[in-house]
CSV table of C-alpha atoms and ligand atoms in Angstrom, one decimal:
chain,number,residue,atom,x,y,z
D,1,MET,CA,138.9,40.0,57.2
D,2,GLY,CA,136.1,37.4,57.6
D,3,TYR,CA,135.9,34.6,60.1
D,4,ALA,CA,136.8,31.8,57.7
D,5,SER,CA,140.4,32.8,57.6
D,6,LYS,CA,140.6,33.4,61.4
D,7,SER,CA,139.8,29.8,62.3
D,8,PRO,CA,141.2,27.5,59.7
D,9,TRP,CA,141.1,23.9,60.8
D,10,VAL,CA,143.3,21.6,58.8
D,11,ILE,CA,143.3,17.9,58.0
D,12,HIS,CA,146.3,16.1,56.6
D,13,TYR,CA,146.3,12.9,54.5
D,14,ASP,CA,149.2,10.9,53.2
D,15,ALA,CA,148.4,9.8,49.6
D,16,SER,CA,151.4,7.5,49.0
D,17,SER,CA,154.0,10.1,50.0
D,18,CYS,CA,157.5,8.8,50.9
D,19,ASN,CA,156.8,10.3,54.4
D,20,GLY,CA,159.3,13.1,53.9
D,21,CYS,CA,156.6,15.6,53.2
D,22,ASP,CA,154.4,14.2,56.0
D,23,ILE,CA,157.1,14.8,58.5
D,24,GLU,CA,157.5,18.4,57.3
D,25,VAL,CA,153.7,19.0,57.5
D,26,LEU,CA,153.4,17.5,61.0
D,27,ALA,CA,156.6,19.4,62.0
D,28,ALA,CA,154.9,22.7,60.9
D,29,LEU,CA,151.9,21.8,63.0
D,30,CYS,CA,153.8,20.8,66.1
D,31,PRO,CA,153.5,22.9,69.3
D,32,GLY,CA,156.9,24.5,68.7
D,33,PHE,CA,155.5,26.6,65.9
D,34,ASP,CA,152.2,27.1,67.9
D,35,VAL,CA,149.9,27.5,64.9
D,36,GLU,CA,147.0,27.8,67.3
D,37,ARG,CA,148.1,31.5,67.5
D,38,PHE,CA,146.4,31.8,64.2
D,39,GLY,CA,143.4,29.7,65.1
D,40,ILE,CA,144.8,26.7,63.2
D,41,ILE,CA,143.7,23.3,64.6
D,42,ASN,CA,144.9,20.0,63.3
D,43,THR,CA,141.7,17.9,63.1
D,44,GLY,CA,141.3,14.3,62.1
D,45,ASN,CA,137.7,14.8,61.0
D,46,PRO,CA,137.0,16.0,57.4
D,47,LYS,CA,133.6,17.3,58.4
D,48,HIS,CA,135.3,19.8,60.8
D,49,ALA,CA,138.2,20.7,58.5
D,50,ASP,CA,138.6,23.8,56.2
D,51,ILE,CA,142.0,23.1,54.7
D,52,PHE,CA,143.0,19.8,53.2
D,53,LEU,CA,146.8,19.2,53.2
D,54,VAL,CA,147.6,16.3,50.8
D,55,THR,CA,151.1,14.9,50.4
D,56,GLY,CA,152.2,12.3,47.9
D,57,SER,CA,151.4,11.5,44.3
D,58,VAL,CA,148.1,9.6,44.8
D,59,ASN,CA,147.9,6.1,43.5
D,60,GLU,CA,145.1,3.8,42.3
D,61,ARG,CA,144.6,2.4,45.8
D,62,ASN,CA,144.1,5.6,47.6
D,63,ILE,CA,142.5,7.9,45.1
D,64,SER,CA,139.1,6.9,46.4
D,65,VAL,CA,140.1,7.9,49.9
D,66,VAL,CA,141.4,11.3,48.8
D,67,LYS,CA,138.1,11.8,46.9
D,68,GLN,CA,136.1,10.7,49.9
D,69,ILE,CA,137.8,13.0,52.3
D,70,TYR,CA,137.4,15.9,49.9
D,71,ASP,CA,133.7,15.1,49.5
D,72,GLN,CA,133.1,14.9,53.2
D,73,MET,CA,134.6,18.3,53.8
D,74,VAL,CA,132.0,21.1,54.1
D,75,GLU,CA,132.1,24.1,51.8
D,76,PRO,CA,134.0,26.5,51.9
D,77,LYS,CA,137.1,24.3,51.7
D,78,VAL,CA,140.5,24.5,50.0
D,79,VAL,CA,143.1,21.9,49.1
D,80,VAL,CA,146.8,22.4,49.4
D,81,ALA,CA,149.1,20.0,47.5
D,82,CYS,CA,152.3,19.6,49.7
D,83,GLY,CA,155.5,18.5,48.0
D,84,ILE,CA,156.4,18.1,44.4
D,85,CYS,CA,154.9,14.6,44.4
D,86,ALA,CA,151.5,16.0,45.3
D,87,CYS,CA,151.9,18.7,42.6
D,88,THR,CA,153.1,16.7,39.7
D,89,GLY,CA,154.0,13.2,40.7
D,90,GLY,CA,157.6,14.2,41.4
D,91,ILE,CA,160.2,11.4,41.2
D,92,PHE,CA,157.4,8.8,41.2
D,93,HIS,CA,155.7,10.4,38.1
D,94,ASP,CA,156.4,7.4,35.8
D,95,CYS,CA,155.6,4.6,38.3
D,96,TYR,CA,153.0,2.3,36.9
D,97,ASN,CA,150.4,2.8,39.6
D,98,VAL,CA,150.8,6.5,40.3
D,99,ILE,CA,148.1,9.0,39.2
D,100,GLY,CA,150.7,11.8,39.1
D,101,GLY,CA,149.5,14.6,41.3
D,102,VAL,CA,146.6,15.4,43.6
D,103,ASP,CA,144.9,17.6,41.0
D,104,LYS,CA,144.2,14.4,38.9
D,105,ALA,CA,141.9,13.3,41.8
D,106,ILE,CA,140.4,16.5,43.3
D,107,PRO,CA,140.6,20.2,42.5
D,108,VAL,CA,143.7,21.7,44.1
D,109,ASP,CA,143.8,25.4,45.1
D,110,VAL,CA,147.5,25.9,46.2
D,111,TYR,CA,150.6,24.1,45.1
D,112,ALA,CA,153.6,23.9,47.5
D,113,PRO,CA,156.5,22.4,45.7
D,114,GLY,CA,159.7,21.0,47.3
D,115,CYS,CA,161.2,17.6,48.0
D,116,ALA,CA,160.6,17.5,50.8
D,117,VAL,CA,158.5,20.6,51.0
D,118,ARG,CA,160.0,23.2,53.4
D,119,PRO,CA,158.0,24.3,56.4
D,120,GLU,CA,158.3,27.9,55.0
D,121,ALA,CA,156.7,26.7,51.8
D,122,ILE,CA,153.9,25.0,53.7
D,123,ILE,CA,153.3,28.1,55.8
D,124,ASP,CA,153.3,30.3,52.6
D,125,ALA,CA,150.9,27.9,51.0
D,126,VAL,CA,148.5,27.9,53.9
D,127,VAL,CA,148.6,31.7,54.1
D,128,GLN,CA,147.7,31.8,50.4
D,129,ALA,CA,145.0,29.2,51.0
D,130,LEU,CA,143.5,31.4,53.7
D,131,GLY,CA,143.0,34.1,51.0
D,132,ILE,CA,141.2,31.6,48.8
D,133,LEU,CA,139.2,30.3,51.7
D,134,GLU,CA,138.0,33.9,52.3
D,135,GLU,CA,137.0,34.3,48.7
D,136,LYS,CA,135.2,31.1,48.6
D,137,SER,CA,133.4,31.9,51.8
D,138,LYS,CA,132.2,35.2,50.4
D,139,ALA,CA,131.1,33.5,47.2
D,140,LEU,CA,129.1,31.0,49.3
D,141,LYS,CA,127.4,33.8,51.2
D,142,GLU,CA,126.5,35.5,48.0
D,143,SER,CA,125.1,32.4,46.5
D,144,LYS,CA,123.0,31.8,49.7
D,145,LYS,CA,121.7,35.3,49.5
D,146,GLY,CA,120.8,34.8,45.8
D,147,ALA,CA,119.0,31.5,46.5
M,1,MET,CA,109.6,31.3,92.4
M,2,SER,CA,107.2,32.7,89.8
M,3,PHE,CA,107.2,31.7,86.2
M,4,ILE,CA,107.9,35.2,85.0
M,5,THR,CA,111.2,35.5,87.0
M,6,THR,CA,112.3,32.2,85.6
M,7,LEU,CA,111.5,33.4,82.1
M,8,ILE,CA,113.4,36.6,82.5
M,9,GLY,CA,116.3,34.7,84.1
M,10,THR,CA,116.3,32.3,81.1
M,11,ILE,CA,116.4,35.1,78.6
M,12,ALA,CA,119.1,36.9,80.5
M,13,PHE,CA,121.1,33.7,80.8
M,14,ALA,CA,120.7,32.9,77.1
M,15,ILE,CA,122.2,36.3,76.2
M,16,LEU,CA,124.8,36.7,78.9
M,17,ALA,CA,126.1,33.1,79.4
M,18,PRO,CA,127.4,32.7,75.8
M,19,ILE,CA,129.3,36.0,76.2
M,20,VAL,CA,130.9,35.0,79.5
M,21,GLY,CA,131.3,31.4,78.5
M,22,CYS,CA,133.0,32.4,75.2
M,23,LEU,CA,135.5,34.6,77.1
M,24,LEU,CA,136.1,31.8,79.6
M,25,ALA,CA,136.7,29.3,76.7
M,26,GLY,CA,139.2,31.7,75.1
M,27,LEU,CA,141.0,32.2,78.4
M,28,ASP,CA,141.0,28.5,78.9
M,29,ARG,CA,142.8,28.0,75.6
M,30,ILE,CA,145.3,30.7,76.4
M,31,ILE,CA,146.0,29.4,79.9
M,32,SER,CA,146.3,25.8,78.5
M,33,ALA,CA,148.7,27.1,75.8
M,34,ARG,CA,150.8,28.9,78.4
M,35,MET,CA,150.9,25.8,80.6
M,36,GLN,CA,152.4,24.0,77.5
M,37,GLY,CA,154.9,26.7,76.8
M,38,ARG,CA,153.0,28.2,73.9
M,39,VAL,CA,151.5,31.6,73.3
M,40,GLY,CA,148.0,30.4,72.4
M,41,PRO,CA,145.2,31.9,70.3
M,42,PRO,CA,143.6,35.3,70.7
M,43,ILE,CA,141.0,35.4,73.5
M,44,LEU,CA,138.1,35.7,71.0
M,45,GLN,CA,139.2,32.6,69.1
M,46,PRO,CA,136.2,30.5,70.3
M,47,TYR,CA,134.0,33.2,68.9
M,48,TYR,CA,135.8,33.2,65.6
M,49,ASP,CA,135.5,29.4,65.4
M,50,VAL,CA,131.7,29.6,66.0
M,51,ARG,CA,131.2,32.4,63.5
M,52,LYS,CA,133.1,30.4,60.9
M,53,LEU,CA,131.1,27.2,61.7
M,54,ILE,CA,127.8,29.2,61.3
M,55,ALA,CA,129.0,30.4,57.9
M,56,LYS,CA,129.7,26.9,56.6
M,57,ASP,CA,127.4,25.0,54.3
M,58,ASN,CA,124.6,22.9,55.7
M,59,VAL,CA,125.5,19.3,55.6
M,60,THR,CA,123.8,16.8,57.9
M,61,VAL,CA,123.7,13.0,57.9
M,62,SER,CA,120.4,12.4,59.7
M,63,GLY,CA,118.6,15.7,59.2
M,64,VAL,CA,117.6,15.9,62.8
M,65,ASP,CA,120.8,16.4,64.7
M,66,GLY,CA,120.5,20.1,64.3
M,67,VAL,CA,117.0,20.0,65.9
M,68,TYR,CA,118.3,17.9,68.8
M,69,MET,CA,121.1,20.3,69.4
M,70,SER,CA,118.7,23.3,69.3
M,71,ALA,CA,116.6,21.5,71.9
M,72,ALA,CA,119.8,20.9,74.0
M,73,LEU,CA,120.6,24.6,73.8
M,74,VAL,CA,117.0,25.6,74.9
M,75,PHE,CA,117.2,23.3,77.8
M,76,THR,CA,120.6,24.5,78.8
M,77,ALA,CA,119.3,28.1,78.8
M,78,PHE,CA,116.3,27.0,80.9
M,79,ALA,CA,118.6,25.2,83.4
M,80,GLY,CA,120.7,28.3,83.6
M,81,GLY,CA,117.7,30.6,83.9
M,82,ILE,CA,116.2,28.6,86.7
M,83,PHE,CA,119.5,28.6,88.6
M,84,PHE,CA,120.5,32.2,88.2
M,85,SER,CA,117.0,33.6,88.9
M,86,GLY,CA,117.3,31.8,92.3
M,87,GLY,CA,115.0,28.9,91.4
M,88,ASN,CA,115.1,25.3,92.3
M,89,LEU,CA,118.6,23.7,92.3
M,90,LEU,CA,117.3,20.2,91.8
M,91,MET,CA,115.2,21.4,88.8
M,92,SER,CA,118.2,23.1,87.3
M,93,ALA,CA,120.2,19.9,87.7
M,94,PHE,CA,117.5,17.8,86.0
M,95,ILE,CA,117.0,20.1,83.1
M,96,ILE,CA,120.7,20.4,82.4
M,97,THR,CA,120.8,16.6,82.3
M,98,MET,CA,117.9,16.8,79.8
M,99,ALA,CA,120.1,19.0,77.6
M,100,GLY,CA,122.8,16.4,77.9
M,101,LEU,CA,120.4,13.7,76.8
M,102,PHE,CA,119.5,15.7,73.7
M,103,PHE,CA,123.2,16.0,72.9
M,104,ILE,CA,123.5,12.2,73.1
M,105,MET,CA,120.4,11.8,70.9
M,106,ALA,CA,122.0,14.2,68.4
M,107,ALA,CA,125.1,12.0,68.3
M,108,TYR,CA,123.1,8.8,68.0
M,109,SER,CA,120.9,10.1,65.3
M,110,SER,CA,123.6,9.8,62.6
M,111,ARG,CA,124.0,6.1,63.1
M,112,SER,CA,127.7,6.4,62.5
M,113,PRO,CA,129.9,4.0,64.4
M,114,TYR,CA,132.2,6.7,65.7
M,115,ALA,CA,129.3,8.9,66.8
M,116,GLU,CA,127.5,6.0,68.4
M,117,LEU,CA,130.6,5.2,70.4
M,118,GLY,CA,130.9,8.8,71.4
M,119,ALA,CA,127.2,8.8,72.4
M,120,GLY,CA,127.7,5.6,74.4
M,121,ARG,CA,130.7,7.2,76.2
M,122,GLU,CA,128.7,10.4,76.9
M,123,THR,CA,126.0,8.2,78.4
M,124,VAL,CA,128.5,6.6,80.7
M,125,GLN,CA,129.6,10.1,81.7
M,126,VAL,CA,126.1,11.1,82.6
M,127,MET,CA,125.8,7.9,84.6
M,128,SER,CA,129.0,8.7,86.4
M,129,TYR,CA,128.3,12.3,87.5
M,130,GLU,CA,124.5,12.2,88.1
M,131,PRO,CA,124.6,10.5,91.5
M,132,MET,CA,127.0,13.0,92.9
M,133,VAL,CA,124.9,15.9,91.4
M,134,LEU,CA,121.8,14.6,93.1
M,135,LEU,CA,123.6,14.0,96.5
M,136,MET,CA,125.1,17.5,96.2
M,137,ALA,CA,121.6,19.0,95.8
M,138,VAL,CA,120.3,16.9,98.7
M,139,CYS,CA,123.2,18.2,100.9
M,140,PHE,CA,122.4,21.7,99.8
M,141,TYR,CA,118.7,21.1,100.8
M,142,MET,CA,119.7,19.8,104.2
M,143,ALA,CA,122.1,22.7,104.9
M,144,ALA,CA,119.9,25.5,103.5
M,145,GLY,CA,116.5,24.0,104.4
M,146,THR,CA,115.2,24.4,100.8
M,147,PHE,CA,116.2,23.7,97.2
M,148,ASN,CA,115.7,27.3,96.3
M,149,VAL,CA,119.0,28.9,95.3
M,150,SER,CA,117.8,32.4,96.3
M,151,SER,CA,117.6,31.2,99.9
M,152,VAL,CA,121.4,31.5,100.2
M,153,PHE,CA,121.1,35.2,100.5
M,154,GLY,CA,119.1,34.8,103.7
M,155,LEU,CA,121.6,32.4,105.4
M,156,SER,CA,123.7,33.4,108.4
M,157,ALA,CA,126.6,31.3,107.2
M,158,PRO,CA,127.5,29.9,103.7
M,159,VAL,CA,126.3,26.4,102.8
M,160,ILE,CA,129.9,25.2,102.4
M,161,LEU,CA,130.4,25.1,106.2
M,162,TYR,CA,128.0,22.1,106.3
M,163,THR,CA,128.9,20.5,103.0
M,164,ILE,CA,132.6,20.3,102.6
M,165,PRO,CA,132.6,16.6,101.7
M,166,ALA,CA,129.8,17.1,99.2
M,167,PHE,CA,131.6,20.1,97.7
M,168,ILE,CA,134.8,18.0,97.2
M,169,GLY,CA,132.7,15.3,95.6
M,170,PHE,CA,131.1,17.9,93.4
M,171,LEU,CA,134.6,19.3,92.3
M,172,PHE,CA,135.5,15.7,91.3
M,173,ILE,CA,132.5,15.3,89.0
M,174,LEU,CA,132.9,18.8,87.7
M,175,THR,CA,135.8,17.5,85.7
M,176,ILE,CA,133.5,15.0,84.1
M,177,LYS,CA,130.7,17.5,83.5
M,178,LEU,CA,133.1,20.0,81.9
M,179,ARG,CA,134.5,17.1,79.8
M,180,LYS,CA,138.0,17.8,80.9
M,181,SER,CA,140.9,15.3,80.8
M,182,PRO,CA,141.2,12.7,82.5
M,183,PHE,CA,137.5,12.4,81.9
M,184,ASP,CA,137.2,13.7,78.4
M,185,LEU,CA,135.9,10.4,77.0
M,186,SER,CA,133.1,11.6,74.7
M,187,THR,CA,134.5,14.8,73.4
M,188,SER,CA,137.9,16.3,74.1
M,189,HIS,CA,138.9,19.9,73.9
M,190,HIS,CA,142.3,19.0,72.7
M,191,ALA,CA,142.6,15.8,70.7
M,192,HIS,CA,140.6,16.3,67.5
M,193,GLN,CA,140.8,12.7,66.3
M,194,GLU,CA,137.9,10.4,65.5
M,195,LEU,CA,137.3,8.4,68.7
M,196,VAL,CA,137.8,11.0,71.4
M,197,ARG,CA,135.7,13.5,69.4
M,198,GLY,CA,133.1,10.7,68.9
M,199,THR,CA,129.9,12.6,69.7
M,200,THR,CA,130.7,15.3,67.2
M,201,THR,CA,132.1,13.1,64.4
M,202,GLU,CA,129.1,13.6,62.1
M,203,MET,CA,128.3,17.2,63.1
M,204,SER,CA,129.5,20.1,61.1
M,205,GLY,CA,128.7,23.7,60.5
M,206,LYS,CA,125.8,25.2,62.5
M,207,THR,CA,125.2,22.0,64.6
M,208,LEU,CA,128.8,22.0,65.7
M,209,ALA,CA,128.5,25.7,66.5
M,210,LYS,CA,125.6,24.8,68.8
M,211,VAL,CA,127.7,22.2,70.6
M,212,GLU,CA,130.3,24.9,71.3
M,213,VAL,CA,127.8,27.4,72.5
M,214,MET,CA,126.2,24.7,74.7
M,215,HIS,CA,129.6,24.1,76.3
M,216,TRP,CA,130.0,27.8,77.0
M,217,CYS,CA,126.7,28.0,78.8
M,218,GLU,CA,127.3,24.7,80.7
M,219,THR,CA,130.6,26.1,82.0
M,220,VAL,CA,128.9,29.2,83.3
M,221,LEU,CA,126.1,27.2,84.9
M,222,PHE,CA,128.4,24.7,86.6
M,223,LEU,CA,130.7,27.5,87.9
M,224,GLY,CA,127.5,29.1,89.2
M,225,TRP,CA,126.8,25.9,91.1
M,226,THR,CA,130.3,26.1,92.5
M,227,GLY,CA,130.1,29.7,93.6
M,228,MET,CA,126.7,29.1,95.2
M,229,PHE,CA,128.3,27.1,98.1
M,230,PHE,CA,130.1,30.2,99.3
M,231,ILE,CA,127.4,32.8,99.2
M,232,TRP,CA,125.4,34.1,102.2
M,233,GLY,CA,123.9,37.5,102.6
M,234,GLY,CA,125.8,40.6,101.5
M,235,PRO,CA,127.4,41.5,98.1
M,236,LEU,CA,130.9,40.7,99.5
M,237,SER,CA,130.0,37.0,99.7
M,238,LEU,CA,129.0,37.3,96.0
M,239,ILE,CA,132.5,38.3,95.2
M,240,LEU,CA,133.8,35.4,97.3
M,241,GLY,CA,131.5,33.0,95.3
M,242,ILE,CA,132.9,34.3,92.0
M,243,VAL,CA,136.5,34.1,93.1
M,244,VAL,CA,136.0,30.5,94.3
M,245,ALA,CA,134.3,29.6,91.1
M,246,LEU,CA,137.1,31.0,89.0
M,247,ALA,CA,139.7,29.3,91.3
M,248,ALA,CA,137.8,26.0,90.7
M,249,TRP,CA,137.8,26.6,87.0
M,250,PHE,CA,141.6,27.3,87.0
M,251,PHE,CA,142.1,24.1,89.0
M,252,GLU,CA,140.1,22.2,86.3
M,253,ILE,CA,142.3,23.6,83.6
M,254,TRP,CA,145.4,22.5,85.5
M,255,ILE,CA,144.0,19.0,85.9
M,256,ASP,CA,143.1,19.0,82.2
M,257,ASN,CA,146.7,19.7,81.3
M,258,ASN,CA,148.3,17.3,83.7
M,259,PHE,CA,146.4,14.1,83.6
M,260,ALA,CA,146.0,11.4,80.9
M,261,ARG,CA,142.6,10.2,79.9
M,262,VAL,CA,141.3,7.2,81.9
M,263,LYS,CA,139.2,4.3,80.8
M,264,TRP,CA,135.5,4.6,81.3
M,265,GLN,CA,135.5,1.8,83.9
M,266,ALA,CA,137.9,3.8,86.0
M,267,MET,CA,135.8,6.9,85.6
M,268,LEU,CA,132.5,5.2,86.6
M,269,ARG,CA,134.0,3.4,89.5
M,270,SER,CA,135.8,6.5,90.9
M,271,ALA,CA,132.9,8.8,90.4
M,272,TRP,CA,130.5,6.4,92.2
M,273,THR,CA,132.9,5.8,95.0
M,274,VAL,CA,133.4,9.5,95.5
M,275,ALA,CA,129.6,10.1,95.4
M,276,LEU,CA,129.0,7.4,97.9
M,277,VAL,CA,131.8,8.4,100.3
M,278,CYS,CA,131.6,12.2,100.1
M,279,GLY,CA,127.8,12.5,99.5
M,280,GLY,CA,127.0,9.7,101.9
M,281,ILE,CA,129.1,10.9,104.8
M,282,ASN,CA,127.9,14.4,104.3
M,283,ILE,CA,124.2,13.4,104.4
M,284,ILE,CA,124.7,11.1,107.4
M,285,VAL,CA,126.5,13.9,109.4
M,286,LEU,CA,123.8,16.4,108.4
M,287,MET,CA,121.1,14.0,109.5
M,288,LEU,CA,122.7,13.5,112.9
M,289,VAL,CA,123.6,17.1,113.6
S,1,SF4,S1,158.1,15.4,47.4
S,1,SF4,FE1,159.9,14.3,48.0
S,1,SF4,S2,159.7,14.2,50.2
S,1,SF4,FE2,157.7,14.7,49.4
S,1,SF4,S3,156.6,12.8,49.2
S,1,SF4,FE3,157.6,13.2,47.3
S,1,SF4,S4,159.5,12.2,47.3
S,1,SF4,FE4,158.8,12.3,49.4
């Protein structure tokens, strides 16, 4: 196992979620679960983060914010869409201002459905994200060697 | 103290201090976690973090922050080398401040409002602790008769017997120097949000890794300063020095976990008061005795 998956720092953004998923995400990050055991740190700075947890269906107002956070994150990085809203738009899918899913704004690597998303689903998704992070980090190393 | 000794000391410090500092940082995180009723990360977690940061892509805002941080690392190694090879304490104190200044420059260079705020706060931190560091060095000089650290091995009694107030003052500013709560205004070990991580806001990848490694080395150097007070002759006193340094370090972690961050005004005022009272009294007493 490489180092990328041993120290995943996460950033969380609420892209017009109803707050249900945010509460679950933050609950999964709270000291009770002690995710620091796995090196996970909740950071507020996209430049330090490796995993981007997005909740909510993304609307016209905050799509630019989502994109900006994604752009500011340094490769290798992965995006996890938390909650059915973030995956497909969920119950808000036919709202006039809703984009309908994070993948309409930025590339998403892992989808964690649920309304609200269960902590178990978030943890499963993050574990899966670690695998992808590892792959991406290897690919980045290869491309650096090639260059 | 010859140039060659210092050079060898610097190289040895540059190799050993990151190893010791990394283990200390890992232990720090475990102890902190236990104090909060958690299990905490593996002891090598800081090492994993740095290895990950090094593997990240190169992104920089100003293009020069990495250079500034490299300079900060080099000066930190020099300061440690001078101290641990028994060189001039005052020189070591000045050069570690130089490293601090490069860290501030690295933060300023991005021109980001958050980073500038962090840099400003770091400057206030330097202003807060520097008087006490100098007075501590002066007290050491008056007690040992020289600024040379190696002289402690020739003493008949440890320096601490003459410098208890200065040592207490030094312990106070040690919290600022290690950037521990309540004085973690420029970068905090715990809160990873914008303002309190100000200085590192625009840093990522290798530059951020350098900041971490610099913190490790700084911790080792400052604990060395702490232990120095308790050493005189014999190897047994060396053990005493290490034990006291570790106890001071544990005390810092305890403070870190039990006190809320103060405003910079409170930090500056209290640090200068402590410096004047502890350092001043100590110097006057040493002058009269
Ligand atoms: S998935 Fe459900 S809980 Fe989550 S943001 Fe959407 S509506 Fe709220």
